[in-house]
Every structure is written in C-alpha cells, then in structure tokens.
Short mmCIF file of C-alpha atoms in Angstrom, two decimals:
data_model
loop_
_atom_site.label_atom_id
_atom_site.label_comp_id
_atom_site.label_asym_id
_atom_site.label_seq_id
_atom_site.Cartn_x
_atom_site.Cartn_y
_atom_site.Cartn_z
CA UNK A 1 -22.41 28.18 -8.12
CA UNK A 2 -19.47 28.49 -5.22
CA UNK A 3 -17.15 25.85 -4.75
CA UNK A 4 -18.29 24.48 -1.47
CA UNK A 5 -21.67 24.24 -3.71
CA UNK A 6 -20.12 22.37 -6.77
CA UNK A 7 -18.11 19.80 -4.10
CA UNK A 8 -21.63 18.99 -2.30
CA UNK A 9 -23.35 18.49 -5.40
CA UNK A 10 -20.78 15.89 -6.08
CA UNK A 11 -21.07 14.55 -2.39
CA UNK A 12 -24.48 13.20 -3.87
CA UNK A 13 -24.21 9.42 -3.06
CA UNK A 14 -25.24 8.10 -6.36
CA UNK A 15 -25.86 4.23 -6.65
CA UNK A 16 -23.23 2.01 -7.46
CA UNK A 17 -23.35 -1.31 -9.31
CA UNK A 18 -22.98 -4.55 -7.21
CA UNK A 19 -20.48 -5.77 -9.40
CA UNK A 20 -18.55 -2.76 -8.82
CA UNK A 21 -18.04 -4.19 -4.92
CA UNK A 22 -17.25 -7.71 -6.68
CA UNK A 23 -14.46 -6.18 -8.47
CA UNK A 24 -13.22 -4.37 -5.41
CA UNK A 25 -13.53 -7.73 -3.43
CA UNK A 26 -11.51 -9.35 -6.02
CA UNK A 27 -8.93 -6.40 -5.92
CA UNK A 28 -9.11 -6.41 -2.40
CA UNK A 29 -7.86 -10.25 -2.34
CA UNK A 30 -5.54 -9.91 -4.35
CA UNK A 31 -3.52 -7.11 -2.44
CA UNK A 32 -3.99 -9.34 0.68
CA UNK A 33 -2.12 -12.20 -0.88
CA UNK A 34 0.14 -9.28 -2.49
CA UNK A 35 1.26 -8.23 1.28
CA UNK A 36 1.02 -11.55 2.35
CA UNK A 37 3.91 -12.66 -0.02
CA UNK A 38 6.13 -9.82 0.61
CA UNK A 39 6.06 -9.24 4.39
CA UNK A 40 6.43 -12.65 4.80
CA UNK A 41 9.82 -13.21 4.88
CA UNK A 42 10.11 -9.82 7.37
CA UNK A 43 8.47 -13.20 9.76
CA UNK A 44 10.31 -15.57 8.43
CA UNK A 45 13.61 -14.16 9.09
CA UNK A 46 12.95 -13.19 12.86
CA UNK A 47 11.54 -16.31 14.54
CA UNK A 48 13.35 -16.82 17.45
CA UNK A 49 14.49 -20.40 16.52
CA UNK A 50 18.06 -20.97 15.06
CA UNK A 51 17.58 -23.84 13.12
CA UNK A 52 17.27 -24.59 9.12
CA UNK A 53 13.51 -26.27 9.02
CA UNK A 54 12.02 -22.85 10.65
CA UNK A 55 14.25 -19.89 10.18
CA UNK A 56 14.99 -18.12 6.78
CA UNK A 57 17.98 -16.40 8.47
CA UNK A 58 19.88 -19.65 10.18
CA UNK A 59 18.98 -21.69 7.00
CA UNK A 60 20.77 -18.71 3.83
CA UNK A 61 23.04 -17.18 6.78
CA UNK A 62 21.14 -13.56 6.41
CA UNK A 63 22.60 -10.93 8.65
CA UNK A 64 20.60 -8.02 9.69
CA UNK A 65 21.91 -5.76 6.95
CA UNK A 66 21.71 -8.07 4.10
CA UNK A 67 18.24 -8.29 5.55
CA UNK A 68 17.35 -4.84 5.65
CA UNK A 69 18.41 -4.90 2.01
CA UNK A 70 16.17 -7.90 0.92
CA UNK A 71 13.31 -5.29 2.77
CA UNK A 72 14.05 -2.35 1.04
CA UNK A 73 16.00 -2.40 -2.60
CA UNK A 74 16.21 -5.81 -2.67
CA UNK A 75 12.31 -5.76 -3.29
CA UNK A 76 12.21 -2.09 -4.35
CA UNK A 77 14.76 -1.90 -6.83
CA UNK A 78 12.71 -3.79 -9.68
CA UNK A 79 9.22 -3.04 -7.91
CA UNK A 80 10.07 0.60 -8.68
CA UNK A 81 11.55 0.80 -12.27
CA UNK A 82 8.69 -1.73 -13.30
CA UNK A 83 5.87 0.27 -11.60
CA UNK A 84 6.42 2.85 -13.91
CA UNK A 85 6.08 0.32 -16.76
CA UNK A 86 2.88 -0.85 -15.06
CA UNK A 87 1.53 2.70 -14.68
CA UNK A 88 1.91 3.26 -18.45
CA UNK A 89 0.47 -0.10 -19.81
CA UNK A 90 -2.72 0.34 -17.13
CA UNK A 91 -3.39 3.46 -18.93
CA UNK A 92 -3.28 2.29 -21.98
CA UNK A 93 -3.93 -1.49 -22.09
CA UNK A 94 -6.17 -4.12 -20.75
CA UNK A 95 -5.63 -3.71 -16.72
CA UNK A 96 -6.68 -7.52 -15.54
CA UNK A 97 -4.41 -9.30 -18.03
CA UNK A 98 -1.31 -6.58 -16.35
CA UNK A 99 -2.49 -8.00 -12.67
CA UNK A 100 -3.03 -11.26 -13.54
CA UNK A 101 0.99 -11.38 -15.18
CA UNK A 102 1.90 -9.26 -12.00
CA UNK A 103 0.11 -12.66 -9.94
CA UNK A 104 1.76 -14.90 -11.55
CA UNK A 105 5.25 -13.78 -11.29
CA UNK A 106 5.13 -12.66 -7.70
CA UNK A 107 4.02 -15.83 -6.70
CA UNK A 108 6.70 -17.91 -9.36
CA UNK A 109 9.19 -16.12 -6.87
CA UNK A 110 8.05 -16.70 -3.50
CA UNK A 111 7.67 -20.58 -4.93
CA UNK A 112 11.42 -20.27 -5.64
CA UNK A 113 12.57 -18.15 -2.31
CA UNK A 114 11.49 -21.76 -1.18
CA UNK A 115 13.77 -23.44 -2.70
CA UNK A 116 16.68 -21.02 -2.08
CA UNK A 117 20.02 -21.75 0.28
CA UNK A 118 21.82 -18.53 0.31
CA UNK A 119 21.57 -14.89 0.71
CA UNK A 120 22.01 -14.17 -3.02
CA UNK A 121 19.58 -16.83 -4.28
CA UNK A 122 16.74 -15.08 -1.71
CA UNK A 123 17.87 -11.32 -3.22
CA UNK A 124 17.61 -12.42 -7.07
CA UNK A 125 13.78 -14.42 -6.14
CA UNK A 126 12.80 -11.13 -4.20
CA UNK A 127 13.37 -8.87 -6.96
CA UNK A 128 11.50 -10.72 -9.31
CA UNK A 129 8.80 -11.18 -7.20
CA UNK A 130 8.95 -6.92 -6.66
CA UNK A 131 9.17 -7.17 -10.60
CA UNK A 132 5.84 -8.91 -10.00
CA UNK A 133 4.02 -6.89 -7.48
CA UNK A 134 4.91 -3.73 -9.41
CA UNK A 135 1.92 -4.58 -11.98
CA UNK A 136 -0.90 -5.03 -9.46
CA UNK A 137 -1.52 -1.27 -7.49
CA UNK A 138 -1.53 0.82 -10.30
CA UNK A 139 -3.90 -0.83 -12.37
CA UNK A 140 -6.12 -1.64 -9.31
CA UNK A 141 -6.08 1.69 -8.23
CA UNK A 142 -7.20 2.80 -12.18
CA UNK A 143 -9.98 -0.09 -11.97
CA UNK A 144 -11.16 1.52 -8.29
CA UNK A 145 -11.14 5.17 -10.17
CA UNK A 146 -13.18 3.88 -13.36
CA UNK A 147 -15.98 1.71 -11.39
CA UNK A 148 -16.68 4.24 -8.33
CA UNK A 149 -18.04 8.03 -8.32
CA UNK A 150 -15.64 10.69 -7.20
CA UNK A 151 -17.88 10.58 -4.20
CA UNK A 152 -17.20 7.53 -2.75
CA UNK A 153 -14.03 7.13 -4.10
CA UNK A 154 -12.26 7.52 -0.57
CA UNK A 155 -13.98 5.12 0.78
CA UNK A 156 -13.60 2.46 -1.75
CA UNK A 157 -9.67 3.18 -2.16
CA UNK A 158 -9.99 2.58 1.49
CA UNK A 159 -11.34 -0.08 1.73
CA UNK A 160 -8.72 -1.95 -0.71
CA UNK A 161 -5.87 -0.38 1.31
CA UNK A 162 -6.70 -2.64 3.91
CA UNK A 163 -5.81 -5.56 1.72
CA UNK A 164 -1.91 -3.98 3.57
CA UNK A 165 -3.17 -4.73 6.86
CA UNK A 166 -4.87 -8.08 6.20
CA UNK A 167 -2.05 -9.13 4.41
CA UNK A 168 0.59 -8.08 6.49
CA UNK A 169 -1.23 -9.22 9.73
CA UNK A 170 -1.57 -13.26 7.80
CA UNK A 171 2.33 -12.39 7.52
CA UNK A 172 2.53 -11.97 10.92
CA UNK A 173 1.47 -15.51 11.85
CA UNK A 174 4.26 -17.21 9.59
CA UNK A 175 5.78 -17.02 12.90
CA UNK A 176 3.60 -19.97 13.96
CA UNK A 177 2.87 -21.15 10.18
CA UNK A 178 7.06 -21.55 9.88
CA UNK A 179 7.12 -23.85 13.63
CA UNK A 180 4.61 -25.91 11.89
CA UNK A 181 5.16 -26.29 8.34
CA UNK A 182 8.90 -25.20 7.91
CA UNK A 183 9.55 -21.77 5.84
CA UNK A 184 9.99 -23.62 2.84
CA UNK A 185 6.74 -25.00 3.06
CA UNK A 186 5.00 -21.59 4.52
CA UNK A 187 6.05 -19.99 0.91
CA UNK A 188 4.61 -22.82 -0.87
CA UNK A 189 1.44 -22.60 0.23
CA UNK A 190 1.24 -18.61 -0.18
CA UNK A 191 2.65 -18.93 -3.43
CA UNK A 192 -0.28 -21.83 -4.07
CA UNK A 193 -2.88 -19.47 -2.42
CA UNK A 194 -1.54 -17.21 -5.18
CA UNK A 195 -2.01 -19.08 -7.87
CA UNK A 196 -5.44 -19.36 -7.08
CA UNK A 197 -6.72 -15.94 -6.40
CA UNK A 198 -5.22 -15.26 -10.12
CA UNK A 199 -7.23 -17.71 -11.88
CA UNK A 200 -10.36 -16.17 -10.31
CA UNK A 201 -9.39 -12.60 -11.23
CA UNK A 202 -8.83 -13.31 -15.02
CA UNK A 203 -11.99 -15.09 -15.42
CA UNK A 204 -13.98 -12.80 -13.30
CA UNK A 205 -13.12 -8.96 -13.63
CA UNK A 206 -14.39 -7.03 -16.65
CA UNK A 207 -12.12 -4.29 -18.21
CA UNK A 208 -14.29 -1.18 -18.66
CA UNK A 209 -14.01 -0.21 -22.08
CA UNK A 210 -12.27 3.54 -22.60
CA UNK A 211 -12.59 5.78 -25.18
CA UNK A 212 -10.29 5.35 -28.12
CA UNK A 213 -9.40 7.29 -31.07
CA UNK A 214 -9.74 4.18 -33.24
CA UNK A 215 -13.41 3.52 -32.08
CA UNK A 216 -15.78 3.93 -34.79
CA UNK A 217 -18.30 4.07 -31.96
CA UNK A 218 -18.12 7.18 -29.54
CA UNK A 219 -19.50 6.29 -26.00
CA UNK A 220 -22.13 7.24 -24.58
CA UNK A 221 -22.88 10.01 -21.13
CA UNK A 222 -25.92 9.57 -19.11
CA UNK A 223 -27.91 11.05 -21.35
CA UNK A 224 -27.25 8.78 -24.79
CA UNK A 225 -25.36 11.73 -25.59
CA UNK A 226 -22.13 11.30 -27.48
CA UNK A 227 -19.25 11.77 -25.47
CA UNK A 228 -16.33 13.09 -27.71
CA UNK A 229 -13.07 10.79 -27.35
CA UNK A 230 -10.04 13.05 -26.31
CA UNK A 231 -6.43 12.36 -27.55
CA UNK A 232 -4.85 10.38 -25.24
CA UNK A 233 -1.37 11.48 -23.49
CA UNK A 234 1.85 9.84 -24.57
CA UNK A 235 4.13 9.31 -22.35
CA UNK A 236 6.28 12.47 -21.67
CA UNK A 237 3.11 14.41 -21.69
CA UNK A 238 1.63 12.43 -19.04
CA UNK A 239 4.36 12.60 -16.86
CA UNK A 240 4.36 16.15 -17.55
CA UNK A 241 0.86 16.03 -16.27
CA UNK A 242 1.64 14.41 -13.41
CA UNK A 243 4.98 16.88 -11.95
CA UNK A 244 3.41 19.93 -12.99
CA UNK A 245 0.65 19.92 -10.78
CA UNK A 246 1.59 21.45 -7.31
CA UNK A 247 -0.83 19.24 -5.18
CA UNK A 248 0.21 15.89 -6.68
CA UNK A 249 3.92 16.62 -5.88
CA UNK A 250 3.85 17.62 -2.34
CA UNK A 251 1.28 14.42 -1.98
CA UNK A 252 4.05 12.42 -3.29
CA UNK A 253 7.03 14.08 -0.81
CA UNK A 254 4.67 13.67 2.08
CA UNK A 255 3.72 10.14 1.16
CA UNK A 256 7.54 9.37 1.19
CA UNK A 257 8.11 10.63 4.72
CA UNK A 258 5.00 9.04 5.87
CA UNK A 259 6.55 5.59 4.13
CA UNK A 260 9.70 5.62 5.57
CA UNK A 261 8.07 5.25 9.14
CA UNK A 262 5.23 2.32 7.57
CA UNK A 263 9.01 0.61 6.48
CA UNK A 264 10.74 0.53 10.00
CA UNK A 265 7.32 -0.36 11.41
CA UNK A 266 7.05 -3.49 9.09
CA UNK A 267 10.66 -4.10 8.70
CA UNK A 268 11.49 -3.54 12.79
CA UNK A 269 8.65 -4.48 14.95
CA UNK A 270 9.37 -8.22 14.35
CA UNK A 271 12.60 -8.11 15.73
CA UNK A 272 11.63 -5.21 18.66
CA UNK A 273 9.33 -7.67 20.10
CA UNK A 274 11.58 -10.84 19.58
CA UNK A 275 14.28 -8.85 21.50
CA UNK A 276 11.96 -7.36 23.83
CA UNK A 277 9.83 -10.30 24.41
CA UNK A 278 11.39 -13.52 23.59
CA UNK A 279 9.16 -15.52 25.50
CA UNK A 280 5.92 -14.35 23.54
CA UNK A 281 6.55 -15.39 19.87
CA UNK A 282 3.41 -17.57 19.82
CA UNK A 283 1.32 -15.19 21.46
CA UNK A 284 2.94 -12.26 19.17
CA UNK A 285 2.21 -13.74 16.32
CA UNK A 286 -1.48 -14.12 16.62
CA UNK A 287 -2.17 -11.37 18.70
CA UNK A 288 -0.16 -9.34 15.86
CA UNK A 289 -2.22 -11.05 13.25
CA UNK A 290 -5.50 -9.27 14.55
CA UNK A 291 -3.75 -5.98 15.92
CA UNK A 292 -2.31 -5.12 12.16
CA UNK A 293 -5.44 -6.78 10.46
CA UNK A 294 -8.24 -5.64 12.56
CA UNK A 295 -6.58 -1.80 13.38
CA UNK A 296 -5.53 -1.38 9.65
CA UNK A 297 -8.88 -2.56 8.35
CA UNK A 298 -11.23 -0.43 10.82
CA UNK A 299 -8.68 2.88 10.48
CA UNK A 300 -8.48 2.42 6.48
CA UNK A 301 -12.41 1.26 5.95
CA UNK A 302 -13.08 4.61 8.48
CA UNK A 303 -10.75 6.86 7.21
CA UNK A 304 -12.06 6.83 3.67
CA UNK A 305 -15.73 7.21 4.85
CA UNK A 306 -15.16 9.71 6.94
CA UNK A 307 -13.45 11.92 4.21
CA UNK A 308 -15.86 11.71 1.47
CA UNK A 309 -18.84 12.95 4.15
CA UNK A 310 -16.17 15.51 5.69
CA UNK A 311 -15.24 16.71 2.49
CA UNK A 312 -18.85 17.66 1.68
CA UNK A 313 -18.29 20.70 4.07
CA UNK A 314 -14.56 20.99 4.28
CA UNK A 315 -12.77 20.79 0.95
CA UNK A 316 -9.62 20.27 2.31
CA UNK A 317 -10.45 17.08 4.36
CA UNK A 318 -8.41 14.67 2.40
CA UNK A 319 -5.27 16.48 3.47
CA UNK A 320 -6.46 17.10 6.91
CA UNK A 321 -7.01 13.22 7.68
CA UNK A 322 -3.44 12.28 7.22
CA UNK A 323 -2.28 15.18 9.42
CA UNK A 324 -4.31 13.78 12.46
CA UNK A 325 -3.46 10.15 11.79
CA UNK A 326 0.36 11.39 12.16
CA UNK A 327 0.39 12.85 15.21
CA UNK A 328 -2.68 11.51 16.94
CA UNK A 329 -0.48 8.23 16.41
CA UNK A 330 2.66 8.92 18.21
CA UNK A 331 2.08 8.45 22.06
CA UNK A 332 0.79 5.21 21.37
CA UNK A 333 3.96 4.51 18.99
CA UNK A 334 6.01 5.13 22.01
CA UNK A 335 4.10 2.80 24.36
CA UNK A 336 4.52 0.10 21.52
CA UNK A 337 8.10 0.81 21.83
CA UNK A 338 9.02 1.10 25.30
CA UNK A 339 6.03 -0.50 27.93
CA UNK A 340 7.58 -3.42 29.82
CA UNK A 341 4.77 -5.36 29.58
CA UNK A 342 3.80 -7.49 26.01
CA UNK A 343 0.28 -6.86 26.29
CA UNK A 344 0.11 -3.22 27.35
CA UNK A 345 2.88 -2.70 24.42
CA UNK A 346 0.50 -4.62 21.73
CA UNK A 347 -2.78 -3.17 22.86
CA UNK A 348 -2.96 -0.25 24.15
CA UNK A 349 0.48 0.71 22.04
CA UNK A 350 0.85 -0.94 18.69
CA UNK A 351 -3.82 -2.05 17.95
CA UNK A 352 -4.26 1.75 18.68
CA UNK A 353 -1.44 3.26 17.08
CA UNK A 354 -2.67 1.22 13.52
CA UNK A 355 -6.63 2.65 14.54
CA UNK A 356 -5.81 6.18 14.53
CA UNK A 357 -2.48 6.37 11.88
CA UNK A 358 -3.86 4.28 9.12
CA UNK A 359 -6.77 6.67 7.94
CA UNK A 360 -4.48 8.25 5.73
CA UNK A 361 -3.97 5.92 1.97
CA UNK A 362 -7.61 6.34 0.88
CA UNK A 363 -8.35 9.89 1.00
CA UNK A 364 -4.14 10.62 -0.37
CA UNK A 365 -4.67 8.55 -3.18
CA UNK A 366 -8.14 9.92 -4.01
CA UNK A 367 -6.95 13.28 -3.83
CA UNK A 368 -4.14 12.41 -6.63
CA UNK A 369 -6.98 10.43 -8.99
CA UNK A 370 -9.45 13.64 -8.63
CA UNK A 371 -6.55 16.07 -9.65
CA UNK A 372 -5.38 13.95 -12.33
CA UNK A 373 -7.26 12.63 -16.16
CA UNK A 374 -7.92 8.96 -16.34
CA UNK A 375 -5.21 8.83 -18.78
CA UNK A 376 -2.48 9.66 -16.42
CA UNK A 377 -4.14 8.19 -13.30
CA UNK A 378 -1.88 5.02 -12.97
CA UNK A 379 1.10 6.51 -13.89
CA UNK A 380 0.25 8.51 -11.02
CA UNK A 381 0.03 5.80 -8.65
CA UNK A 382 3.25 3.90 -10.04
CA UNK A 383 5.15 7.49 -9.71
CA UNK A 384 3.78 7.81 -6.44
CA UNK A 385 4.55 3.95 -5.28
CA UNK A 386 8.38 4.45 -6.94
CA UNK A 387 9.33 7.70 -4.67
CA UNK A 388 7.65 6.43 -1.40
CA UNK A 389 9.47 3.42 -1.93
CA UNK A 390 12.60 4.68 -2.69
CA UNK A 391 12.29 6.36 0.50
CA UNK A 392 11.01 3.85 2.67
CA UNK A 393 13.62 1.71 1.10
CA UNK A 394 15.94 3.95 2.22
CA UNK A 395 15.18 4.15 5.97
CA UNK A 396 14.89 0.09 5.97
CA UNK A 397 18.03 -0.41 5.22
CA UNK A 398 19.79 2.52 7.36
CA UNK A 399 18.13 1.34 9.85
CA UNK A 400 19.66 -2.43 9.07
CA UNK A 401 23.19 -1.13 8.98
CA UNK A 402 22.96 1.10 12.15
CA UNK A 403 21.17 -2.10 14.13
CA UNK A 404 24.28 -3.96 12.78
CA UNK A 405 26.69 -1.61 13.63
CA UNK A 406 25.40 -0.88 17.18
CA UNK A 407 25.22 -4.81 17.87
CA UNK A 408 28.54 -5.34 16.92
CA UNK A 409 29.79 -2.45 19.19
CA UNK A 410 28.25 -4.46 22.27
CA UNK A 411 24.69 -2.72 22.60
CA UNK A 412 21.85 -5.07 23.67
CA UNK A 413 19.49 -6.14 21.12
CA UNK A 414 16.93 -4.10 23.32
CA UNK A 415 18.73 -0.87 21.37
CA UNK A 416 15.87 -1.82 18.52
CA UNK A 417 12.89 -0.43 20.61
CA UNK A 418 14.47 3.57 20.49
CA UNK A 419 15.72 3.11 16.98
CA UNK A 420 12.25 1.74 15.54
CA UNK A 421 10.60 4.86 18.38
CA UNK A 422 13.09 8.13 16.88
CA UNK A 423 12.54 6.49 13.14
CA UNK A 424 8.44 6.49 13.30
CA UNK A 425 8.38 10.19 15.04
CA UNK A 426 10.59 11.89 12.85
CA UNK A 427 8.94 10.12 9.98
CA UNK A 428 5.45 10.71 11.28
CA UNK A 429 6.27 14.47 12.27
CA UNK A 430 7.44 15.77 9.18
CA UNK A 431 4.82 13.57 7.09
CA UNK A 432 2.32 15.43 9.50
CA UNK A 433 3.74 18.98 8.95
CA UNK A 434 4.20 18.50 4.96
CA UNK A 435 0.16 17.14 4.75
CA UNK A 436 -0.78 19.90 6.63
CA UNK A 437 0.93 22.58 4.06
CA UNK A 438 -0.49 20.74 1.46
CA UNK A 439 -3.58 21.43 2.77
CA UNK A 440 -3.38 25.16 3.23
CA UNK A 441 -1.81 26.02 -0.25
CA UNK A 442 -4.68 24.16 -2.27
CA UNK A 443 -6.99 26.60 -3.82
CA UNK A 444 -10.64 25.04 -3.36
CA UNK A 445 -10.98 25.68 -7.13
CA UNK A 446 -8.53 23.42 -7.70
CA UNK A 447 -10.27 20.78 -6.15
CA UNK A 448 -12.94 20.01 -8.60
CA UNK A 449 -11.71 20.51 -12.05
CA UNK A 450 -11.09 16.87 -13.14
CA UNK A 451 -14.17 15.37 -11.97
CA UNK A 452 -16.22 16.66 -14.87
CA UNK A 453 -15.38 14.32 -17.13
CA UNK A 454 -17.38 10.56 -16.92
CA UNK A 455 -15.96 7.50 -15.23
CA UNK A 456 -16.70 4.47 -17.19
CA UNK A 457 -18.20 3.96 -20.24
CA UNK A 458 -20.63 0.81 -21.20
CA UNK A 459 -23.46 -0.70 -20.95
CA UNK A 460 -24.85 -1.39 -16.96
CA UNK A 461 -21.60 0.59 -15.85
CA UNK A 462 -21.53 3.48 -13.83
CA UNK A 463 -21.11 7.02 -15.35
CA UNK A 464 -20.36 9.94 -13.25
CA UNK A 465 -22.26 12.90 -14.90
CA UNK A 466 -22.05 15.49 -12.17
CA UNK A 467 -21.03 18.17 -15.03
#
C-alpha cells in the first residue's frame, strides 16, 4: 500500500472508551488550575492600584525587571531542570502519583507566595511552585498518547491545551478577584482549589499498565495475541532517540520561537492595556477572561480536529496548521496593540488573534508522540517544554529590562504597545517560516513508522492495532 493509503487507514475513527474522556477531563482540570496558579501573579502584579491589600508589586516592592524575572527564570529555572526529571519518571513509573506530587507542590507554593513580603521571598515560592508544575505536562501528555488512537490524537491533545487558555483567562480576572479578596487571599483560594482537583485525580485516574520485562504475563493485541515486551530505553538512549530524529528537533526550535511570542503576550498584555487603558481594568479583566478562554478553547478544540481529518489527505497537515495560525494571526496582533479604542483592541484585535493563532499545540505535540516510542514520549515533551521555555524565558525578561530601561529614560508607559507588537511578529514570523520547512523536508514515509506498535494494554482499554 502507498503512504497516503497507510495514513487513511489509520484516519479510521475507531471507538474510544468513555473513561478515556474522563481521564482527559480530569487532565484537562488540572492544567486549568496549573495556568491558573502561574499566570496569576502576571495579574496580580499589574492592577492599577498602589496599595498593599490588592497589589503584589506595591506590597514586595517588585520592579518591572525583577518581574519579568519572576515570569521567566524565576518560574523556568526549576520548571525546566525538573521537567526533564518528570519526563524520565513518566516513562518509567506510575504517571498519576508524578501529577498528583507535581499538585501538591505547586499549590504548597502559591499558598506561601501568600504569605510572602519581599521580592526574594516571591522568587524562592515561584520556583518551587515551577519545581511543581514541571511534573504535570509530561506525564499528561504520555496518559493522552496511551488512552487515544493515533487518529484522534490531535484532537484530544487539543482539547487539553486549552486547559492554557481557561486557565490563563480565570488568571485574568484576579484583577477583580485581588479588589475583592486582597492578593493574599486570591492565592489562597487557588492554592485551595488546588488541593482539591488533586485529591480527585489520585483517586480517580487509572495508570494503564505497560509492558515490562519483569512481567511474567505478556499483554495482549486485539487479537489475544501475545504482544512481545521490548527492552525499554535507558536514559542516554532515549535522549538519543529523541535528538536524532530530524522532525522532532526542528519541532522543538520552532516551538521555541513560537513561545517566546505566547511569553510577551502573557507576560505584557496586562500591563499594555493598564497603560493603554487605565480606566478599563474592571471591564479588562472580564472581558479578557472570555477573550483568552473562549478564543484559546475554540482555536485549540478546532485546530486539533481539523488536523486529524486534514491529515487523512495531506500528510503534512500537522506542520501546515501552525504555519497559518502564525501569520493569519498578525494583523489582528497589531490591532490588539495599537487601536485607540478598548473594545475594538480586545475584540476584533486580541478574541481573534487567540481564534486563528492557537490551532497550533495539538497537532505539534502529536506530531512529536507519532514520531517517537512510548518509551521516550515524555521525555519528549519535558525536552520540548525545557527549550521553549528557556526561550520564552528569555524574551520575558529582555523584554522586562528594555521596558525598564526605556521608562527610566523618560518614554511613556504607552512605549509597551510597540514593544509587545515587534516581539509577537518577529516571534510569530520566524516560528511561521521554521514550521513551514519542517513541513517540506518530512518524507511522508516518515510519518507513519511509530504508530504500528499498540497503545495501551489491559483489560476494557483501548488498543490501537492498525498494523
């Protein structure tokens, strides 16, 4: 058979478990609380009111490049080194205990960024709670890989991506939750909220079981068959895995550029439209609530869909998405950034923007899972989440130090709308260009070859026999 034959044979929607949508429900929550928790103090910090009971920044003294730290390698720096931690331990041991530890220390953190009084107290609880967050992704992402077929595998990663925008548009309305409550008491309840959602995941998801070398009982394919348990990878030969396939590494460099614009975005529109529009913050941060949640949700949820049925006649698909979510996004970036009026910027600038540029996580990260085995899969992902945000990182905080720098030189506060616009094109461009090679140097062959091999193993589970 040809290779446009082989990839629609494993288009072939084949049913999938309801618990299977449980577990992504679950997952789903818990990267909504995840976001919630770490974009929150991006809020917190730029709420136009100078006084202790509301504002993170009047109450620990936080200027805008110690800020721009605390958003980028003040989270990154442990939520990076650990991820690759994670990503070995989720291929090798029991995935819901490493997110429910990841829960439970993210949210120990933002309970104690609560309590804090100074700049270095907030930067010690924020990298433990990136310590934290470093366990969830990777092993959710290896859950999502194990309980869907490679055919709807898009969609589902897709559809737990937009835990980011849920998350980060409840973030948004700390604005109002911080006026209310305080933003002592705004982390308190998150953290509770936390607490929560972990108690439920322990109890609730089931590991799939994987094939071990130990196992006196081989699993079993569709067919009662036997299914052989293969050697798994140690470390340096997973990794090896990993860097020496061609596809998987210019995913990763493109991912990077494409995260250094999602950083300023998070990190910068607070503070554009509290500079821009200081007489808005209540509106802003409801209105921002349902632009990042609803336009994040619909382009993620869409974007995966659309991929798995477009990759039934275009192999390449999953590389093509991204490319049109980068620049389809960017006149609507710039009327986010530079309409004079708060609506027309949020609407018609900032909602749309987030429908057409967020289509792109799903079908990425499916691409890496379906040229990668299981037993490098979240490695993968915790590779892939330590160089994007490294990178991201990066921009964040030159970004900080030039807002800083042009401040204290006597620019308006204004100057925030260009830097945020020239940060998210350049990022978006070259994001754009690098998908697009990736897309033209994959062989279709290449496409298929790990998805031969079946998903989960057990009793009531799916298995993926499309060999």
């Amino acid at each position: 058979p040809t290779v446009h034959e082989v990839l629609l044979a494993s288009m072939i929607a084949r049913e999938v478990p309801a618990f299977s949508w449980f577990v992504l429900l679950v997952l789903g929550l818990i990267y909504t609380q995840q976001q919630w928790s770490r974009y929150s103090l991006n809020y917190l910090y730029n709420v136009s009111q100078d006084d202790d009971f509301v504002s993170i920044k009047h109450a620990d003294s936080i200027s805008y490049t110690e800020y721009g730290i605390l958003t980028g390698y003040g989270f990154s720096g442990t939520f990076c080194l650990a991820g690759l931690v994670a990503g070995r331990a989720a291929d090798i041991s029991s995935r819901k205990l490493i997110i429910f530890t990841g829960i439970f220390a993210w949210n120990v953190a933002l309970l104690m960024i609560g309590y804090s009084h100074s700049y270095l107290e907030v930067l010690l609880w924020r990298l433990v709670l990136g310590f934290g967050q470093a366990f969830s992704s990777p092993a959710s992402y290896s859950l999502i890989a194990d309980y869907f077929p490679e055919s709807q595998r898009s969609q589902a990663n897709g559809l737990f991506a937009c835990g980011v925008y849920i998350g980060g548009g409840m973030a948004s309305m700390c604005i109002s939750m911080s006026a209310d409550l305080g933003w002592r008491n705004t982390c308190f309840l998150i953290a509770t909220i936390g607490f929560c959602i972990s108690v439920i995941e322990v109890v609730s998801i089931r590991e799939p079981q994987r094939p071990s070398r130990k196992s006196k009982l081989p699993a079993l394919n569709a067919e009662g068959g036997h299914i052989p348990a293969a050697a798994k990878k140690n470390f340096v030969q997973a990794i090896w895995a990993i860097f020496s396939n061609e596809l998987v590494v210019l995913v990763f460099a493109a991912s990077s550029l494409r995260y250094m614009g999602g950083y300023v975005i998070a990190g910068y529109l607070p503070a554009l439209f509290a500079s821009v529009f200081p007489n808005f913050d209540d509106q802003y941060s409801y209105i921002n609530a349902y632009v990042v949640a609803g336009g994040g949700f619909i382009s993620s949820w869409l974007g995966g869909m659309l991929a798995d049925k477009w990759r039934a006649v275009e192999p390449r698909a999953r590389m093509y998405l991204p490319v049109c979510g980068c620049f389809g996004s960017l006149p609507f970036m710039a009327i986010c950034c530079l309409a004079s009026d708060f609506y027309v910027s949020i609407f018609l600038g900032l909602f749309v923007e987030y429908l057409i540029a967020e289509c792109w996580f799903g079908p990425v990260v499916a691409t890496m899972q379906s040229a990668l085995e299981a037993d490098c899969r979240a490695l993968a992902i915790a590779c892939f989440t330590l160089i994007a945000t490294f990178f991201g990182s990066l921009a964040s905080y030159i970004l900080g130090y030039i807002y800083d720098a042009m401040l204290a030189r006597g620019y308006p506060d204004t100057i925030i709308r260009w830097l945020v616009l020239w940060s998210v094109v350049t990022s978006y461009v070259f994001a754009g260009a690098l998908f697009l090679y990736c897309a033209t140097l994959t062989r279709l062959d290449t496409l298929v070859t790990q998805e031969k091999k079946p998903l989960l193993r057990g009793k009531g589970l799916f298995i993926d026999s499309s060999e």
